[in-house]
XYZ file of C-alpha atoms in Angstrom:
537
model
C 10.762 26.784 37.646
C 13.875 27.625 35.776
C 13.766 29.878 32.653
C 14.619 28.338 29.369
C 18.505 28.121 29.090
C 18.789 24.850 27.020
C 18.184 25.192 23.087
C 17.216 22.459 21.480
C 17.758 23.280 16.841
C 15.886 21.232 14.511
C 14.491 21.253 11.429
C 10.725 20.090 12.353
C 9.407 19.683 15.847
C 6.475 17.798 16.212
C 4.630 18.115 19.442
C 2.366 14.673 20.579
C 3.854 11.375 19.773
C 0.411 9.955 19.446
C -1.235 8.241 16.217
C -0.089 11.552 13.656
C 2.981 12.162 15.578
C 4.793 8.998 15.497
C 3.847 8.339 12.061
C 4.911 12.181 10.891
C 8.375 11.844 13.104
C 8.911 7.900 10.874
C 8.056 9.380 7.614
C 10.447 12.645 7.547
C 13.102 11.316 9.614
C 13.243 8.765 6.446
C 15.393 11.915 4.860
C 18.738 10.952 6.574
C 19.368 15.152 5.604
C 16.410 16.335 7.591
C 16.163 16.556 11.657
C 13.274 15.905 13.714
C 12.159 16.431 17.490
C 9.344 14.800 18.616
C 8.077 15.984 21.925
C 5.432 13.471 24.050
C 3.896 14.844 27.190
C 3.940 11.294 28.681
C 6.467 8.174 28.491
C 7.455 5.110 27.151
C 5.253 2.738 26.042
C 6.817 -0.190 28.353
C 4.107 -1.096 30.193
C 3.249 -4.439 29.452
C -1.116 -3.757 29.456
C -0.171 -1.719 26.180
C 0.720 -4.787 24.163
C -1.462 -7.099 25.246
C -4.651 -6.544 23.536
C -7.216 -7.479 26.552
C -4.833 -4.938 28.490
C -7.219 -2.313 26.509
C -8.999 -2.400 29.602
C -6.751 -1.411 32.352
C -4.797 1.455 29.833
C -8.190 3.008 29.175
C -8.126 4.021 32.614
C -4.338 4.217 33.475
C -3.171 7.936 34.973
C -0.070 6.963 33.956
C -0.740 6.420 30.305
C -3.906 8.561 30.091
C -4.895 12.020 29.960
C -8.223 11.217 31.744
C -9.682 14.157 30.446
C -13.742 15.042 32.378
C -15.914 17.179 30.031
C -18.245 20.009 31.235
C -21.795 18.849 32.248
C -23.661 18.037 29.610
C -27.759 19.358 29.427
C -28.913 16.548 27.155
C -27.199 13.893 29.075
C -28.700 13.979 31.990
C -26.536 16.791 33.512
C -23.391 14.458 33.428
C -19.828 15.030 32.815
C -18.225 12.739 30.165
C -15.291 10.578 31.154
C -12.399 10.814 28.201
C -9.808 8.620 27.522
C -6.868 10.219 25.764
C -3.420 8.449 25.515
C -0.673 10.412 27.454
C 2.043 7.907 26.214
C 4.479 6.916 23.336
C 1.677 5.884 20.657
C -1.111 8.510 22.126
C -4.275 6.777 21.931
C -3.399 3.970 19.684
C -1.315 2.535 22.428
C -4.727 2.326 24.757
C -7.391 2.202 22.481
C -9.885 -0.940 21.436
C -7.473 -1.599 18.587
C -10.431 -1.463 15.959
C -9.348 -0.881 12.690
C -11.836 0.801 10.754
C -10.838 3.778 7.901
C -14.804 5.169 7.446
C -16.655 5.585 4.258
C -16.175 6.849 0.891
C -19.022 9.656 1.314
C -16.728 10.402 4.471
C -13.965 12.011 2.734
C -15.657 12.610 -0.635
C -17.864 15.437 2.253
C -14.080 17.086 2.550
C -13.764 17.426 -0.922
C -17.064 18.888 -1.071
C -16.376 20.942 2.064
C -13.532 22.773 -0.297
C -10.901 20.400 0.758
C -8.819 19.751 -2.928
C -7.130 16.304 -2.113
C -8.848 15.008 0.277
C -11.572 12.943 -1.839
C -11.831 9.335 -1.466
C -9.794 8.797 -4.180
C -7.600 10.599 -2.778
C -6.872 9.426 0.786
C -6.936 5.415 -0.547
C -3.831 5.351 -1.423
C -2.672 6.383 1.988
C -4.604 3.809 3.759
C -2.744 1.272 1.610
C 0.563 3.139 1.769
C 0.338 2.238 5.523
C -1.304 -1.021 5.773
C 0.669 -4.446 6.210
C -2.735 -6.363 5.657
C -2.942 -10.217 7.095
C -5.120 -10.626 3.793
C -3.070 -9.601 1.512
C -3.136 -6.555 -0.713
C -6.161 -5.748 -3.171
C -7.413 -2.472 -5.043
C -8.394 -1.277 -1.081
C -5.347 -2.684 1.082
C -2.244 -2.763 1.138
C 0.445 -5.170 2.352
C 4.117 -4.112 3.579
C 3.029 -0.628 5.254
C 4.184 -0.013 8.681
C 0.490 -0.433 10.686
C -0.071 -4.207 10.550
C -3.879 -5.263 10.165
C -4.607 -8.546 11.812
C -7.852 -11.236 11.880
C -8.859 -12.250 15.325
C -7.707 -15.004 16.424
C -9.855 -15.822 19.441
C -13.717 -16.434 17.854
C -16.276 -16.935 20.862
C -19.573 -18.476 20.032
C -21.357 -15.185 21.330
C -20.154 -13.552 18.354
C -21.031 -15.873 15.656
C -24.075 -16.202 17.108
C -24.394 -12.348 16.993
C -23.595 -12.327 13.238
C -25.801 -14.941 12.317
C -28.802 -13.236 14.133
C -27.839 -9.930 12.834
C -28.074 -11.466 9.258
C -31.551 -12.870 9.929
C -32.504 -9.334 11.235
C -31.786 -8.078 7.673
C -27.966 -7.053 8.046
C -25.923 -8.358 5.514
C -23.020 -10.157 6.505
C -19.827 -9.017 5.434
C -16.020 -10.089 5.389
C -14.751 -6.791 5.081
C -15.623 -3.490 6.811
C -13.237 -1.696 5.091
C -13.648 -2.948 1.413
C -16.010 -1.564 -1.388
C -18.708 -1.065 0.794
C -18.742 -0.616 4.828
C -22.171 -1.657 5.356
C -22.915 -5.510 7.272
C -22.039 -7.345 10.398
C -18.777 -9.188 10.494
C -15.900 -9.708 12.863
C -13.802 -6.287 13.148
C -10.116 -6.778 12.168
C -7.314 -5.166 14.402
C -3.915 -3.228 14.809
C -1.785 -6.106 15.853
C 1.035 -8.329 14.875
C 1.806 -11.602 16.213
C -1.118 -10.682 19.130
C 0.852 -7.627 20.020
C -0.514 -4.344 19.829
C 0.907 -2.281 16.787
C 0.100 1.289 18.204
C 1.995 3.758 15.928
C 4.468 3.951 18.218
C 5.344 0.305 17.301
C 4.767 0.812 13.817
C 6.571 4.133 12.777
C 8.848 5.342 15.867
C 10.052 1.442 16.929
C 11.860 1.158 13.241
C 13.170 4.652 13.450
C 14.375 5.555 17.145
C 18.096 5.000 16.466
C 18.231 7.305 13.140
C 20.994 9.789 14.307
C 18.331 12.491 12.826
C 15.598 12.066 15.149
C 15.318 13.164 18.400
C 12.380 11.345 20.467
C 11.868 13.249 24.181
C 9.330 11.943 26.581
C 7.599 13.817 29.952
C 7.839 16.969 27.706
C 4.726 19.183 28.027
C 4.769 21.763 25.235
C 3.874 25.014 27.206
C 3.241 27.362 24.195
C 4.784 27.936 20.525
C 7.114 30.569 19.702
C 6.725 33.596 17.050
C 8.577 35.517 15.486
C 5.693 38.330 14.325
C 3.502 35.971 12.529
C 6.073 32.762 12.152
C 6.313 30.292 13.991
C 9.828 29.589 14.772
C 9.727 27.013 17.677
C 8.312 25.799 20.758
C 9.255 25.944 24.718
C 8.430 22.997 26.425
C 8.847 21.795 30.470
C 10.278 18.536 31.969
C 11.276 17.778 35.541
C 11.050 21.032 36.155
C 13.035 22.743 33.749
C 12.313 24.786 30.408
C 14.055 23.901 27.387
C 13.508 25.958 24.070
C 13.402 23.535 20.592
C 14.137 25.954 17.453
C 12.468 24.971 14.249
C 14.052 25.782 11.166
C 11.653 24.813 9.094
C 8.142 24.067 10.531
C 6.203 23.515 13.851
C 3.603 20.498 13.963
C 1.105 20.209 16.154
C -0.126 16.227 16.796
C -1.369 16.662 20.065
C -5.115 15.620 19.487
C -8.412 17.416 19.163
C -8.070 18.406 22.541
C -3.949 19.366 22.962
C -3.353 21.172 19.669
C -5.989 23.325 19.744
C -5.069 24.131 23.707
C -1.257 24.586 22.855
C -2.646 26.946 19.764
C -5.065 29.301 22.585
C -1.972 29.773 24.957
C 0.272 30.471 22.322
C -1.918 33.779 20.852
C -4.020 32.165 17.903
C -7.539 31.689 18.391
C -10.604 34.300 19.668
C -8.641 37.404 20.592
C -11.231 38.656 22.945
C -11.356 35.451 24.728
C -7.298 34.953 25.072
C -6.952 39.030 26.250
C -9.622 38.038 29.044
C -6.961 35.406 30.228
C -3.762 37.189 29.727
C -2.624 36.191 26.907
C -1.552 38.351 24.013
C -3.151 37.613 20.782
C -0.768 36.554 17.473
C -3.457 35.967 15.217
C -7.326 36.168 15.709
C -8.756 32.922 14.189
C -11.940 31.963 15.911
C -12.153 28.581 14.785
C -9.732 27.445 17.249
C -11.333 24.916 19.659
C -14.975 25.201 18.066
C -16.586 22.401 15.705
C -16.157 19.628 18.401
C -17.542 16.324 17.233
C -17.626 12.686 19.039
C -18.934 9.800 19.009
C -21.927 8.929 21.659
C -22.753 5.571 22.297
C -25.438 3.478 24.498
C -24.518 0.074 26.006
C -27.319 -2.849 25.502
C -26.438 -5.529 28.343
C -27.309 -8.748 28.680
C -26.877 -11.555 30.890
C -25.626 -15.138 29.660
C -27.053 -18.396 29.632
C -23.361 -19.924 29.355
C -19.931 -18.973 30.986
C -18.393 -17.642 27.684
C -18.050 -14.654 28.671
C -14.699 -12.631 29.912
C -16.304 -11.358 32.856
C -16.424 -15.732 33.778
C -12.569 -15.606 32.969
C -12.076 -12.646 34.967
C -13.863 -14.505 37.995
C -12.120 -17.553 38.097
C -8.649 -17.540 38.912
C -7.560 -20.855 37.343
C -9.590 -19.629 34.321
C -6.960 -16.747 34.295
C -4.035 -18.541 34.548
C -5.042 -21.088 31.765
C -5.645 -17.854 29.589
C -2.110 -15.902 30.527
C -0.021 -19.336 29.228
C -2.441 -20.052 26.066
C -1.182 -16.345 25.276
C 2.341 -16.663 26.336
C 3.010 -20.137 24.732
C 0.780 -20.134 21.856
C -0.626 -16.198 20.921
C -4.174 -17.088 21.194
C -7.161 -17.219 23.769
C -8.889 -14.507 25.627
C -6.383 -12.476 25.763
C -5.942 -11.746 22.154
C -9.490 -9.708 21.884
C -10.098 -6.330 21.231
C -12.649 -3.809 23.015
C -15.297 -5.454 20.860
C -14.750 -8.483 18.557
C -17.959 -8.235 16.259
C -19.787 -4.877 14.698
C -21.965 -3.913 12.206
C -22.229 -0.793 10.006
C -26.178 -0.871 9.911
C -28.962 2.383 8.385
C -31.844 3.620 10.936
C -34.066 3.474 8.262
C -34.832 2.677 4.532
C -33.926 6.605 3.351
C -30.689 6.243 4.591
C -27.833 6.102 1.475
C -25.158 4.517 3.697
C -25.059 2.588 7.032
C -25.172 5.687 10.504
C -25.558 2.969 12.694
C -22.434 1.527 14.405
C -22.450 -1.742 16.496
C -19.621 -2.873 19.321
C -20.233 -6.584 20.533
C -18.313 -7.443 23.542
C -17.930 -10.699 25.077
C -18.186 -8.931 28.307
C -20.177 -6.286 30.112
C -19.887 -4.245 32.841
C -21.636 -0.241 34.483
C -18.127 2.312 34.252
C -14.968 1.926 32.720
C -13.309 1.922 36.345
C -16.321 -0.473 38.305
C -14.802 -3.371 36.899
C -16.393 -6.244 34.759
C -20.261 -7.197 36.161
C -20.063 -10.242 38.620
C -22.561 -12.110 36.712
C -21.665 -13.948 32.386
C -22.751 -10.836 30.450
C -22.414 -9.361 27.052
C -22.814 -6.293 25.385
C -23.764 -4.451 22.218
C -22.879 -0.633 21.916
C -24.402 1.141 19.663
C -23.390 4.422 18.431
C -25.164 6.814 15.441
C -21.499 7.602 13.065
C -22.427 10.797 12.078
C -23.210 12.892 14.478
C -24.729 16.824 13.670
C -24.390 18.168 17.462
C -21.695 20.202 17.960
C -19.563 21.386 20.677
C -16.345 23.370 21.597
C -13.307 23.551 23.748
C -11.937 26.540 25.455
C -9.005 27.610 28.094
C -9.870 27.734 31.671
C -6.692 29.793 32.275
C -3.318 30.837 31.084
C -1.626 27.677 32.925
C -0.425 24.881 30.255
C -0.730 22.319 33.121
C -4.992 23.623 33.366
C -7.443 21.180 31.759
C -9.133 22.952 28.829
C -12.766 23.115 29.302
C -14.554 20.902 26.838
C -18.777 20.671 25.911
C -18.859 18.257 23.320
C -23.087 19.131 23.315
C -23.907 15.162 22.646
C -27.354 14.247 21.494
C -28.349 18.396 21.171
C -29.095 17.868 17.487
C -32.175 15.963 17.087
C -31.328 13.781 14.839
C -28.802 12.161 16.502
C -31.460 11.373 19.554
C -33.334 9.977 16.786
C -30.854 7.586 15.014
C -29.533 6.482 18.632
C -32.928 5.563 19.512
C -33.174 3.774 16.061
C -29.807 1.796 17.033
C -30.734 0.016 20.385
C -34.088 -0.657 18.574
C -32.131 -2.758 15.953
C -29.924 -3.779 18.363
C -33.174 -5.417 20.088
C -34.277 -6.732 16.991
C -31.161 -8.637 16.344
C -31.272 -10.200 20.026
C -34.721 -11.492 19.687
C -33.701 -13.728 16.720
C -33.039 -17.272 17.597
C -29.132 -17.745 17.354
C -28.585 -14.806 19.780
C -31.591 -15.190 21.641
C -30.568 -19.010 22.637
C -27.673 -17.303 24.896
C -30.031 -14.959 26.453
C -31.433 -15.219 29.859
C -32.397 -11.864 30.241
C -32.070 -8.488 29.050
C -29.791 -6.582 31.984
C -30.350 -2.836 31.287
C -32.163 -1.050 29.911
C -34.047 -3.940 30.833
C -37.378 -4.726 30.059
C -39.788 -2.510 31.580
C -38.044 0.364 29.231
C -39.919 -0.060 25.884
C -40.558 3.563 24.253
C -38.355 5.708 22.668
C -38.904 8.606 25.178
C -37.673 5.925 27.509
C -34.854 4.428 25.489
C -33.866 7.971 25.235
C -34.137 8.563 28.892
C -31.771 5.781 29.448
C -29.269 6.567 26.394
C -28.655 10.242 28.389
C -28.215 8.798 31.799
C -25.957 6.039 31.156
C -24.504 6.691 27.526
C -20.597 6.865 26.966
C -18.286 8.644 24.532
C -16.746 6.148 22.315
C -13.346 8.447 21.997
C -12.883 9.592 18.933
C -12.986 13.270 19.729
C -12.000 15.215 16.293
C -12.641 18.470 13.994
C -11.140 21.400 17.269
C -8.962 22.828 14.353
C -10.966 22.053 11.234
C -9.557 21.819 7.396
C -11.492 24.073 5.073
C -11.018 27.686 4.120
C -14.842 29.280 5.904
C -13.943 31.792 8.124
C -14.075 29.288 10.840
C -11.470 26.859 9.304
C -8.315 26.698 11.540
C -6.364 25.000 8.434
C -5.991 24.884 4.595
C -5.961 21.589 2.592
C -1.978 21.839 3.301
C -2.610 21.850 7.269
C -0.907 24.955 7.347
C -2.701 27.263 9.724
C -4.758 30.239 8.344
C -2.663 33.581 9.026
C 0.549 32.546 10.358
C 3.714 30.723 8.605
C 5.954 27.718 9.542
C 3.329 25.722 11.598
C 0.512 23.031 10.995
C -1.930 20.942 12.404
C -1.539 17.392 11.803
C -3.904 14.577 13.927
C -8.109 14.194 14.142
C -8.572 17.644 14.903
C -7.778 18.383 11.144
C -11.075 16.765 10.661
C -14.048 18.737 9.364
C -16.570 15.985 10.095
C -15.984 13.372 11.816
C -15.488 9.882 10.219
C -18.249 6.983 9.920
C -16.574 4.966 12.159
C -13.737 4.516 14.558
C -10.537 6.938 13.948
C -6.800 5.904 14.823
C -6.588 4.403 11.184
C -7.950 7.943 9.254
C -5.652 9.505 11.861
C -2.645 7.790 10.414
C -3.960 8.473 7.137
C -3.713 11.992 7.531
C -0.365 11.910 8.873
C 0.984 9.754 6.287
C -0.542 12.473 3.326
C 0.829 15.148 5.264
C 4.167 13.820 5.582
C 4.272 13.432 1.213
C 2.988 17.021 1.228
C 5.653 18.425 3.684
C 8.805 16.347 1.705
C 7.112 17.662 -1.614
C 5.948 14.179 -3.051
C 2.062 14.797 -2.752
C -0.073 13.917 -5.998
């Protein structure tokens, strides 16, 4: 491969166009005076599966648009690897994700705070959710209307779901019209990043109104291959496409937006992290901050199957080819059918027990079932409920494998090693049960698919959440926020012991959020870019 002859000089280069980087690279190329170089490891977002919302389920497993990351083997998951999705794409994740739009709870970020994070309280980060939000609802004291990231009511409601809701109620689950509101707790149809049934990834939000500002440079198939220094600073970054290096020169900051898994792998094979560890490989240390890569959290989930007593389910769709064509012109002529649903259509935000303050308990309905994310949908009308515990203790890490930028990091996210979090899962498909035995649900069911039956105790429950349990990607914390000696960032997102870079995305996160995490991802990104132009509170 050629050296780096081509010099790229900008005033911020951001590295991952993905949820934080497109919404960084809108915000400060607003300043007509500043310059800005986004760099994306994969390519356009012109595939058509990205903006169709039912196309969630071919991009989830797309090499073209997808990372396809494999964990390590995991001990208390039945000695399994863990499939991860991770968009490799204009929009990152939020152009192949379930398009769930959920921000967390209060507690969430009011923990930061707590955690010594000074402007990160609840309080805080609300107006940031608003600043971005074009709500379908309207604005109120929590949402906003006119922001970039439109926020959009379903417009395809199967009679699974209501059924779901209503059964879920009588199971002691309030209903609720708002998941992100005053309070998170209740069952209620999930709203989603779309406008006019089109996906609004970030990409489409931030980088589609800004792309022909003279100011910002947007460069796809570029894999950042380490950061530059100058002693301590960082002064740039060299990255590689089709075969040749180019060099982009910051003049004012490096930003890192590549993910919990990327940015803390870019940080390890440019110098900053364990020094021991990065000597071992070859690679000479900058700075010796051993946070780098540790504090992995995720979210586990188990899948509750069931098989239908009517064909309203998308796997019936999916089998019947006039059944397909029907639903492709209802979406092309009118915006609406089948085709218009996210990865799950109805949730709750439930508690595992009376103690609990706030709900730990997440729900996924989904009008459709099936074993793997690349098996295809089941053969036979089946639904689903996944169930997930949101806050997670277990803990995990991610390390190099070698010196090579084009090596998959290794990655043990540890699921279900803390105890609790075998307990509240357990607790989850138990309530999940409970809702499916009451009538309205129930009148659907003709059978219970898997576990199945003859698995009734917790040990076995358990048994069956480690063998066939999935992460539900949202993989955060790798370069935490806090100022412990095993913080990788301050409350600025300026990394501890070096000048002129940050950290910008979910890996910022020092726990992860109650709930899904594209929209607190944005959030982030959007506070960060009023503290880097100097108009933060």
């Amino acid at each position: 491969m050629a050296d780096a002859v081509e010099i790229i000089k900008t005033d911020f280069v951001i590295v991952g166009a993905g949820s934080a980087g497109c919404t960084l690279a809108g915000r400060l190329s607003e300043d007509a005076g500043t310059s800005v170089t986004l760099l994306e490891a994969g390519g356009p977002d012109r595939n058509p599966w990205i903006h169709i919302p039912i196309g969630y389920g071919k991009t989830i497993v797309d090499p073209r648009l997808n990372w396809r990351y494999e964990t390590e083997k995991g001990a208390e998951i039945a000695n399994r690897p863990m499939y991860w999705a991770r968009g490799k794409v204009l929009g990152g994740s939020s152009s192949i994700n379930g398009l769930l739009y959920i921000r967390g709870q209060a507690r969430d970020y009011d923990q930061w705070r707590q955690l010594g994070n000074a402007g990160w309280s609840y309080e805080d980060v609300l107006p940031y959710f608003r600043k971005a939000e074009d709500q379908e609802n309207g604005a109120d004291a929590y949402h906003g209307s006119g922001g970039p990231l439109r926020v959009s009511n379903l417009k395809e409601r199967n009679p699974l779901c209501d059924a779901f809701i209503d059964s879920a109620v009588e199971a002691g689950i309030p209903r609720t019209e708002d998941f992100n509101g005053a309070s998170q707790e209740g069952v209620g149809y999930y709203q989603i990043t779309t406008r006019n049934a089109r996906r609004c990834s970030a990409a489409v939000a931030y980088l589609k109104p800004a792309k022909r500002r003279p100011n910002l440079r947007i460069v796809t198939h570029a894999l950042a291959e380490r950061i530059l220094f100058d002693g301590r600073r960082a002064v740039g970054v060299v990255f590689e496409r089709a075969g040749r290096r180019t060099t982009v020169r910051a003049r004012r900051e490096v930003i890192l937006s590549g993910g919990s898994i990327n940015s803390p792998q870019l940080l390890l094979l440019s110098g900053v992290g364990t020094a021991g560890e990065l000597s071992e490989l070859g690679i000479s240390p900058v700075h010796d901050l051993p946070g780098v890569g540790e504090n992995l959290q995720d979210h586990y989930g188990a899948i509750i199957t069931y098989k239908s007593r009517l064909p309203l389910t998308v796997n019936d769709i999916m089998r019947s080819p006039l059944r397909q064509v029907q639903a492709g012109l209802q979406y092309m002529l009118f915006r609406t059918g089948p085709l218009t649903i996210s990865a799950a259509q109805v949730g709750a935000f439930a508690r595992s027990g009376p103690h609990v303050e706030t709900p730990d308990i997440q729900f996924l309905f989904q009008t459709f079932s099936h074993d793997e994310y690349d098996a295809g949908l089941h053969k036979f009308s089946g639904f689903a409920n996944v169930v997930c515990p949101v806050r997670p203790e277990s803990r995990g890490r991610l390390a190099l494998r070698s010196a090579d930028p084009k090596d998959t990091p290794l990655m043990q996210p540890n699921y279900l090693a803390a105890e609790t979090d075998r307990r509240v899962l357990v607790e989850a498909m138990k309530l999940s049960r409970r809702v499916a035995e009451k009538a309205a649900i129930a009148a659907h069911i003709v059978a219970e698919y898997a576990p199945g039956p003859a698995v009734r105790t917790d040990d076995e429950l358990l048994a069956y959440a480690r063998e066939t349990g999935l992460s539900i990607a949202h993989q955060v914390g790798t370069c935490k926020m806090g100022n412990d000696p095993m913080a990788v960032v301050d409350s600025a997102l300026k990394v501890h012991g070096v000048d002129g870079l940050r950290v910008v995305d979910a890996s910022i996160m020092p726990t992860l959020v109650s709930g899904n995490t594209n929209a607190p991802t944005i959030m982030i990104a959007e506070k960060a870019a009023d503290m880097i132009r100097g108009k933060a509170a």
